[in-house]
PDB file of C-alpha atoms in Angstrom:
ATOM      1  CA  UNK M   1      27.282  -2.251  -4.422  1.00  0.00           C
ATOM      2  CA  UNK M   2      27.872  -1.173  -1.179  1.00  0.00           C
ATOM      3  CA  UNK M   3      29.837  -3.706   0.988  1.00  0.00           C
ATOM      4  CA  UNK M   4      29.632  -6.534  -2.109  1.00  0.00           C
ATOM      5  CA  UNK M   5      26.022  -6.780  -1.802  1.00  0.00           C
ATOM      6  CA  UNK M   6      23.169  -5.559  -3.813  1.00  0.00           C
ATOM      7  CA  UNK M   7      21.580  -1.944  -2.450  1.00  0.00           C
ATOM      8  CA  UNK M   8      17.447  -2.574  -1.788  1.00  0.00           C
ATOM      9  CA  UNK M   9      14.801  -0.110  -3.432  1.00  0.00           C
ATOM     10  CA  UNK M  10      12.124  -0.116  -1.012  1.00  0.00           C
ATOM     11  CA  UNK M  11       8.530   0.404  -2.257  1.00  0.00           C
ATOM     12  CA  UNK M  12       5.201   1.121  -0.424  1.00  0.00           C
ATOM     13  CA  UNK M  13       2.258  -0.802  -2.247  1.00  0.00           C
ATOM     14  CA  UNK M  14      -1.458   1.350  -1.602  1.00  0.00           C
ATOM     15  CA  UNK M  15      -1.300   4.488  -3.398  1.00  0.00           C
ATOM     16  CA  UNK M  16       2.315   4.402  -4.552  1.00  0.00           C
ATOM     17  CA  UNK M  17       2.179   1.273  -6.997  1.00  0.00           C
ATOM     18  CA  UNK M  18      -1.001   1.311  -6.783  1.00  0.00           C
ATOM     19  CA  UNK M  19      -4.151   3.774  -6.561  1.00  0.00           C
ATOM     20  CA  UNK M  20      -5.814   1.913  -4.333  1.00  0.00           C
ATOM     21  CA  UNK M  21      -8.360   4.453  -2.871  1.00  0.00           C
ATOM     22  CA  UNK M  22      -9.690   4.400  -7.021  1.00  0.00           C
ATOM     23  CA  UNK M  23      -9.607   0.642  -6.318  1.00  0.00           C
ATOM     24  CA  UNK M  24     -11.609   1.170  -3.451  1.00  0.00           C
ATOM     25  CA  UNK M  25     -14.028   4.036  -4.690  1.00  0.00           C
ATOM     26  CA  UNK M  26     -15.044   0.638  -7.611  1.00  0.00           C
ATOM     27  CA  UNK M  27     -15.412  -2.046  -5.052  1.00  0.00           C
ATOM     28  CA  UNK M  28     -17.445   0.182  -3.421  1.00  0.00           C
ATOM     29  CA  UNK M  29     -19.972   0.888  -6.134  1.00  0.00           C
ATOM     30  CA  UNK M  30     -19.784  -3.055  -6.854  1.00  0.00           C
ATOM     31  CA  UNK M  31     -20.534  -3.558  -3.622  1.00  0.00           C
ATOM     32  CA  UNK M  32     -23.263  -1.400  -2.804  1.00  0.00           C
ATOM     33  CA  UNK M  33     -25.028  -2.858  -6.420  1.00  0.00           C
ATOM     34  CA  UNK M  34     -25.102  -6.089  -4.771  1.00  0.00           C
ATOM     35  CA  UNK M  35     -26.136  -5.072  -1.370  1.00  0.00           C
ATOM     36  CA  UNK M  36     -29.469  -3.069  -2.692  1.00  0.00           C
ATOM     37  CA  UNK M  37     -28.217   0.164  -1.774  1.00  0.00           C
ATOM     38  CA  UNK M  38     -28.154   3.177  -2.911  1.00  0.00           C
ATOM     39  CA  UNK M  39     -25.189   5.550  -3.907  1.00  0.00           C
ATOM     40  CA  UNK M  40     -25.866   7.425  -0.545  1.00  0.00           C
ATOM     41  CA  UNK M  41     -23.932   3.548   0.828  1.00  0.00           C
ATOM     42  CA  UNK M  42     -21.116   4.481  -1.942  1.00  0.00           C
ATOM     43  CA  UNK M  43     -20.931   7.692  -0.724  1.00  0.00           C
ATOM     44  CA  UNK M  44     -21.059   7.029   3.373  1.00  0.00           C
ATOM     45  CA  UNK M  45     -18.103   4.102   2.632  1.00  0.00           C
ATOM     46  CA  UNK M  46     -15.715   6.290   0.864  1.00  0.00           C
ATOM     47  CA  UNK M  47     -16.093   9.019   2.851  1.00  0.00           C
ATOM     48  CA  UNK M  48     -15.187   6.522   6.586  1.00  0.00           C
ATOM     49  CA  UNK M  49     -12.890   5.222   4.583  1.00  0.00           C
ATOM     50  CA  UNK M  50      -9.619   7.179   5.593  1.00  0.00           C
ATOM     51  CA  UNK M  51      -7.671   5.881   2.752  1.00  0.00           C
ATOM     52  CA  UNK M  52      -7.958   2.683   4.629  1.00  0.00           C
ATOM     53  CA  UNK M  53      -6.670   3.300   7.244  1.00  0.00           C
ATOM     54  CA  UNK M  54      -9.855   2.961   9.393  1.00  0.00           C
ATOM     55  CA  UNK M  55      -9.652  -0.282  11.355  1.00  0.00           C
ATOM     56  CA  UNK M  56     -11.908  -2.729   8.697  1.00  0.00           C
ATOM     57  CA  UNK M  57     -14.276  -4.135  11.764  1.00  0.00           C
ATOM     58  CA  UNK M  58     -14.906  -0.128  12.518  1.00  0.00           C
ATOM     59  CA  UNK M  59     -15.559   0.840   8.851  1.00  0.00           C
ATOM     60  CA  UNK M  60     -18.428  -1.945   8.505  1.00  0.00           C
ATOM     61  CA  UNK M  61     -19.473  -1.686  11.769  1.00  0.00           C
ATOM     62  CA  UNK M  62     -20.373   1.714  11.343  1.00  0.00           C
ATOM     63  CA  UNK M  63     -21.963   0.648   7.677  1.00  0.00           C
ATOM     64  CA  UNK M  64     -23.874  -2.044   9.325  1.00  0.00           C
ATOM     65  CA  UNK M  65     -25.468  -0.132  11.821  1.00  0.00           C
ATOM     66  CA  UNK M  66     -25.637   3.107   9.591  1.00  0.00           C
ATOM     67  CA  UNK M  67     -28.072   1.129   6.617  1.00  0.00           C
ATOM     68  CA  UNK M  68     -29.527  -1.445   9.078  1.00  0.00           C
ATOM     69  CA  UNK M  69     -27.876  -4.711   7.637  1.00  0.00           C
ATOM     70  CA  UNK M  70     -27.934  -8.115   9.340  1.00  0.00           C
ATOM     71  CA  UNK M  71     -24.592  -9.538   8.021  1.00  0.00           C
ATOM     72  CA  UNK M  72     -22.059 -10.054  11.244  1.00  0.00           C
ATOM     73  CA  UNK M  73     -19.361  -7.502  11.158  1.00  0.00           C
ATOM     74  CA  UNK M  74     -16.377  -9.757  11.155  1.00  0.00           C
ATOM     75  CA  UNK M  75     -18.159 -11.699   7.630  1.00  0.00           C
ATOM     76  CA  UNK M  76     -18.979  -8.329   5.954  1.00  0.00           C
ATOM     77  CA  UNK M  77     -14.811  -7.805   6.926  1.00  0.00           C
ATOM     78  CA  UNK M  78     -13.618 -11.147   5.324  1.00  0.00           C
ATOM     79  CA  UNK M  79     -15.664 -10.672   2.331  1.00  0.00           C
ATOM     80  CA  UNK M  80     -14.083  -7.510   1.503  1.00  0.00           C
ATOM     81  CA  UNK M  81     -10.494  -8.876   2.111  1.00  0.00           C
ATOM     82  CA  UNK M  82     -11.289 -11.110  -0.331  1.00  0.00           C
ATOM     83  CA  UNK M  83     -13.119  -8.925  -2.820  1.00  0.00           C
ATOM     84  CA  UNK M  84     -11.273  -6.091  -3.199  1.00  0.00           C
ATOM     85  CA  UNK M  85      -7.955  -7.192  -4.269  1.00  0.00           C
ATOM     86  CA  UNK M  86      -9.658  -7.882  -7.627  1.00  0.00           C
ATOM     87  CA  UNK M  87     -10.069  -4.267  -7.907  1.00  0.00           C
ATOM     88  CA  UNK M  88      -6.988  -3.230  -7.828  1.00  0.00           C
ATOM     89  CA  UNK M  89      -4.219  -2.457 -11.230  1.00  0.00           C
ATOM     90  CA  UNK M  90      -1.436  -1.720 -11.728  1.00  0.00           C
ATOM     91  CA  UNK M  91       0.081   0.653 -14.397  1.00  0.00           C
ATOM     92  CA  UNK M  92       2.549  -1.076 -17.234  1.00  0.00           C
ATOM     93  CA  UNK M  93       5.479   1.441 -16.993  1.00  0.00           C
ATOM     94  CA  UNK M  94       5.463   0.719 -13.015  1.00  0.00           C
ATOM     95  CA  UNK M  95       6.486  -3.144 -13.792  1.00  0.00           C
ATOM     96  CA  UNK M  96       8.682  -1.533 -16.354  1.00  0.00           C
ATOM     97  CA  UNK M  97      10.625   0.495 -13.637  1.00  0.00           C
ATOM     98  CA  UNK M  98      10.412  -2.085 -10.897  1.00  0.00           C
ATOM     99  CA  UNK M  99      12.487  -3.781 -13.646  1.00  0.00           C
ATOM    100  CA  UNK M 100      14.752  -1.371 -15.006  1.00  0.00           C
ATOM    101  CA  UNK M 101      16.376  -1.116 -11.456  1.00  0.00           C
ATOM    102  CA  UNK M 102      15.899  -4.918 -10.774  1.00  0.00           C
ATOM    103  CA  UNK M 103      18.429  -4.730 -14.761  1.00  0.00           C
ATOM    104  CA  UNK M 104      20.292  -2.522 -12.931  1.00  0.00           C
ATOM    105  CA  UNK M 105      21.539  -4.616  -9.792  1.00  0.00           C
ATOM    106  CA  UNK M 106      19.011  -2.810  -7.562  1.00  0.00           C
ATOM    107  CA  UNK M 107      17.119  -5.779  -5.425  1.00  0.00           C
ATOM    108  CA  UNK M 108      13.146  -4.080  -4.802  1.00  0.00           C
ATOM    109  CA  UNK M 109      10.476  -5.117  -2.216  1.00  0.00           C
ATOM    110  CA  UNK M 110       6.941  -4.104  -1.402  1.00  0.00           C
ATOM    111  CA  UNK M 111       7.373  -2.844   1.984  1.00  0.00           C
ATOM    112  CA  UNK M 112       3.635  -2.953   3.258  1.00  0.00           C
ATOM    113  CA  UNK M 113       1.566  -2.706   6.067  1.00  0.00           C
ATOM    114  CA  UNK M 114      -1.786  -4.542   6.298  1.00  0.00           C
ATOM    115  CA  UNK M 115      -2.536  -7.921   6.222  1.00  0.00           C
ATOM    116  CA  UNK M 116      -1.740 -11.335   4.669  1.00  0.00           C
ATOM    117  CA  UNK M 117      -5.002 -12.181   2.711  1.00  0.00           C
ATOM    118  CA  UNK M 118      -5.326  -8.232   1.314  1.00  0.00           C
ATOM    119  CA  UNK M 119      -1.980  -7.594   0.581  1.00  0.00           C
ATOM    120  CA  UNK M 120      -1.429 -11.090  -1.070  1.00  0.00           C
ATOM    121  CA  UNK M 121      -4.409 -10.861  -3.146  1.00  0.00           C
ATOM    122  CA  UNK M 122      -3.788  -7.420  -4.756  1.00  0.00           C
ATOM    123  CA  UNK M 123       0.496  -8.179  -5.003  1.00  0.00           C
ATOM    124  CA  UNK M 124      -0.861 -11.728  -7.016  1.00  0.00           C
ATOM    125  CA  UNK M 125      -3.591 -10.083  -9.004  1.00  0.00           C
ATOM    126  CA  UNK M 126      -1.964  -7.025  -9.841  1.00  0.00           C
ATOM    127  CA  UNK M 127       1.716  -8.858 -10.748  1.00  0.00           C
ATOM    128  CA  UNK M 128       3.571  -7.113  -8.847  1.00  0.00           C
ATOM    129  CA  UNK M 129       4.592 -10.242  -6.610  1.00  0.00           C
ATOM    130  CA  UNK M 130       6.480 -11.685  -9.635  1.00  0.00           C
ATOM    131  CA  UNK M 131       8.496  -8.167 -10.227  1.00  0.00           C
ATOM    132  CA  UNK M 132      10.281  -7.407  -7.129  1.00  0.00           C
ATOM    133  CA  UNK M 133      12.167  -9.977  -5.148  1.00  0.00           C
ATOM    134  CA  UNK M 134      10.393  -9.691  -2.020  1.00  0.00           C
ATOM    135  CA  UNK M 135       6.921  -8.867  -0.551  1.00  0.00           C
ATOM    136  CA  UNK M 136       6.888  -8.117   3.645  1.00  0.00           C
ATOM    137  CA  UNK M 137       3.672  -7.858   4.974  1.00  0.00           C
ATOM    138  CA  UNK M 138       3.533  -6.137   8.200  1.00  0.00           C
ATOM    139  CA  UNK M 139       1.031  -9.235   9.246  1.00  0.00           C
ATOM    140  CA  UNK M 140       3.403 -11.691   8.493  1.00  0.00           C
ATOM    141  CA  UNK M 141       6.638  -9.999   9.993  1.00  0.00           C
ATOM    142  CA  UNK M 142       5.066  -9.429  12.860  1.00  0.00           C
ATOM    143  CA  UNK M 143       6.433  -5.966  12.939  1.00  0.00           C
ATOM    144  CA  UNK M 144       4.894  -2.276  10.710  1.00  0.00           C
ATOM    145  CA  UNK M 145       6.298   0.177   9.071  1.00  0.00           C
ATOM    146  CA  UNK M 146       7.763   2.491  11.041  1.00  0.00           C
ATOM    147  CA  UNK M 147       9.546  -0.129  12.525  1.00  0.00           C
ATOM    148  CA  UNK M 148      12.731  -0.182  11.087  1.00  0.00           C
ATOM    149  CA  UNK M 149      13.150  -3.948  11.818  1.00  0.00           C
ATOM    150  CA  UNK M 150      10.276  -4.583   8.555  1.00  0.00           C
ATOM    151  CA  UNK M 151      13.153  -2.715   6.107  1.00  0.00           C
ATOM    152  CA  UNK M 152      15.924  -5.350   7.839  1.00  0.00           C
ATOM    153  CA  UNK M 153      13.647  -8.185   7.724  1.00  0.00           C
ATOM    154  CA  UNK M 154      13.445  -7.220   3.711  1.00  0.00           C
ATOM    155  CA  UNK M 155      16.373  -6.709   3.217  1.00  0.00           C
ATOM    156  CA  UNK M 156      17.424 -10.026   4.730  1.00  0.00           C
ATOM    157  CA  UNK M 157      15.156 -11.952   2.343  1.00  0.00           C
ATOM    158  CA  UNK M 158      15.821  -9.830  -0.771  1.00  0.00           C
ATOM    159  CA  UNK M 159      19.452 -10.516  -0.401  1.00  0.00           C
ATOM    160  CA  UNK M 160      20.617  -6.820   0.121  1.00  0.00           C
ATOM    161  CA  UNK M 161      21.506  -4.281   2.134  1.00  0.00           C
ATOM    162  CA  UNK M 162      20.380  -1.314   3.572  1.00  0.00           C
ATOM    163  CA  UNK M 163      22.997   0.863   2.841  1.00  0.00           C
ATOM    164  CA  UNK M 164      22.060   3.620   0.261  1.00  0.00           C
ATOM    165  CA  UNK M 165      19.166   2.141  -0.029  1.00  0.00           C
ATOM    166  CA  UNK M 166      15.993   4.149  -0.396  1.00  0.00           C
ATOM    167  CA  UNK M 167      11.812   3.900   0.627  1.00  0.00           C
ATOM    168  CA  UNK M 168       9.390   4.759  -1.628  1.00  0.00           C
ATOM    169  CA  UNK M 169       5.942   5.442  -0.127  1.00  0.00           C
ATOM    170  CA  UNK M 170       2.728   7.917   0.085  1.00  0.00           C
ATOM    171  CA  UNK M 171       2.220   8.253   4.279  1.00  0.00           C
ATOM    172  CA  UNK M 172       4.946  10.493   6.350  1.00  0.00           C
ATOM    173  CA  UNK M 173       3.965   8.446   9.289  1.00  0.00           C
ATOM    174  CA  UNK M 174       4.996   5.171   8.017  1.00  0.00           C
ATOM    175  CA  UNK M 175       7.346   5.227   4.997  1.00  0.00           C
ATOM    176  CA  UNK M 176       8.822   8.703   5.065  1.00  0.00           C
ATOM    177  CA  UNK M 177       9.587   7.767   9.259  1.00  0.00           C
ATOM    178  CA  UNK M 178      11.012   4.035   8.872  1.00  0.00           C
ATOM    179  CA  UNK M 179      12.577   4.892   5.746  1.00  0.00           C
ATOM    180  CA  UNK M 180      14.602   7.361   8.064  1.00  0.00           C
ATOM    181  CA  UNK M 181      14.223   5.132  11.445  1.00  0.00           C
ATOM    182  CA  UNK M 182      16.216   2.435   9.179  1.00  0.00           C
ATOM    183  CA  UNK M 183      18.633   4.371   7.296  1.00  0.00           C
ATOM    184  CA  UNK M 184      16.758   4.557   4.012  1.00  0.00           C
ATOM    185  CA  UNK M 185      16.677   7.664   1.696  1.00  0.00           C
ATOM    186  CA  UNK M 186      13.420   8.570   1.693  1.00  0.00           C
ATOM    187  CA  UNK M 187      10.497   9.289  -1.574  1.00  0.00           C
ATOM    188  CA  UNK M 188       6.645  10.702  -0.834  1.00  0.00           C
ATOM    189  CA  UNK M 189       4.579   9.611  -3.634  1.00  0.00           C
ATOM    190  CA  UNK M 190       1.104  12.087  -3.805  1.00  0.00           C
ATOM    191  CA  UNK M 191      -0.650  14.601  -1.215  1.00  0.00           C
ATOM    192  CA  UNK M 192      -2.939  11.461   0.125  1.00  0.00           C
ATOM    193  CA  UNK M 193      -2.277  12.625   4.008  1.00  0.00           C
ATOM    194  CA  UNK M 194      -2.847  16.108   5.559  1.00  0.00           C
ATOM    195  CA  UNK M 195       0.890  15.542   7.172  1.00  0.00           C
ATOM    196  CA  UNK M 196       3.772  17.681   6.736  1.00  0.00           C
ATOM    197  CA  UNK M 197       6.707  15.872   8.273  1.00  0.00           C
ATOM    198  CA  UNK M 198       8.158  14.267   8.615  1.00  0.00           C
ATOM    199  CA  UNK M 199       9.740  15.304   5.419  1.00  0.00           C
ATOM    200  CA  UNK M 200      11.502  12.838   2.317  1.00  0.00           C
ATOM    201  CA  UNK M 201      14.384  13.605   0.396  1.00  0.00           C
ATOM    202  CA  UNK M 202      11.781  14.201  -2.313  1.00  0.00           C
ATOM    203  CA  UNK M 203       8.317  14.275  -3.167  1.00  0.00           C
ATOM    204  CA  UNK M 204       6.745  13.716  -6.250  1.00  0.00           C
ATOM    205  CA  UNK M 205       3.411  13.261  -7.452  1.00  0.00           C
ATOM    206  CA  UNK M 206       3.633   9.601  -9.330  1.00  0.00           C
ATOM    207  CA  UNK M 207       6.082   6.587  -8.209  1.00  0.00           C
ATOM    208  CA  UNK M 208       7.504   7.042 -11.494  1.00  0.00           C
ATOM    209  CA  UNK M 209       9.169  10.031 -10.631  1.00  0.00           C
ATOM    210  CA  UNK M 210      10.713   7.951  -8.159  1.00  0.00           C
ATOM    211  CA  UNK M 211      12.357   4.958 -10.620  1.00  0.00           C
ATOM    212  CA  UNK M 212      15.205   7.768 -12.776  1.00  0.00           C
ATOM    213  CA  UNK M 213      16.157   9.518  -9.150  1.00  0.00           C
ATOM    214  CA  UNK M 214      16.926   5.706  -7.829  1.00  0.00           C
ATOM    215  CA  UNK M 215      18.725   4.723 -11.003  1.00  0.00           C
ATOM    216  CA  UNK M 216      21.030   8.060 -10.666  1.00  0.00           C
ATOM    217  CA  UNK M 217      22.119   7.292  -7.214  1.00  0.00           C
TER     218      UNK M 217
END
């Protein structure tokens, strides 16, 4: 503990604790089949998704125009927010890693950018919500990574200090930059983004490699 308070380990959700991109492909195949469209629509969705960073209204407006759909964009987005989370999953080893941190005295928080319906659905469906001390979703918090304030909110609700803490995530511009803004040590996960900076303290292919590093710190 630092200063008498538990330390905080923060984790991004998408493409960090869960394989968000694989879940998107699974959802796209299911949705396209239900809409009576062909494989071309799946390929279009995956090509334009940009790892979830394309605004959903823009994505579905493009889909609607490309495939001459009659459903309003806002209805497509609302349905997606409800329908995508059930396609997500989490490895048991990830849940075990989170549990190992809490057993060792760490407080653990998910700090994720996104809307409440979509992100809370993923957290509940995967069981991650029950495996951590607090889930901080940017829409609810009113602030997004890389703003340091979102980490302060997570620490307050988790009953922890940011001193000597960690941020683990896949995106240099949000997770690594945000962690550094909050004076957290950082671990980058995966190679989902062609962005080199800022450079994290560690860079691993899987979040499973982050747990022993945090435990040893």
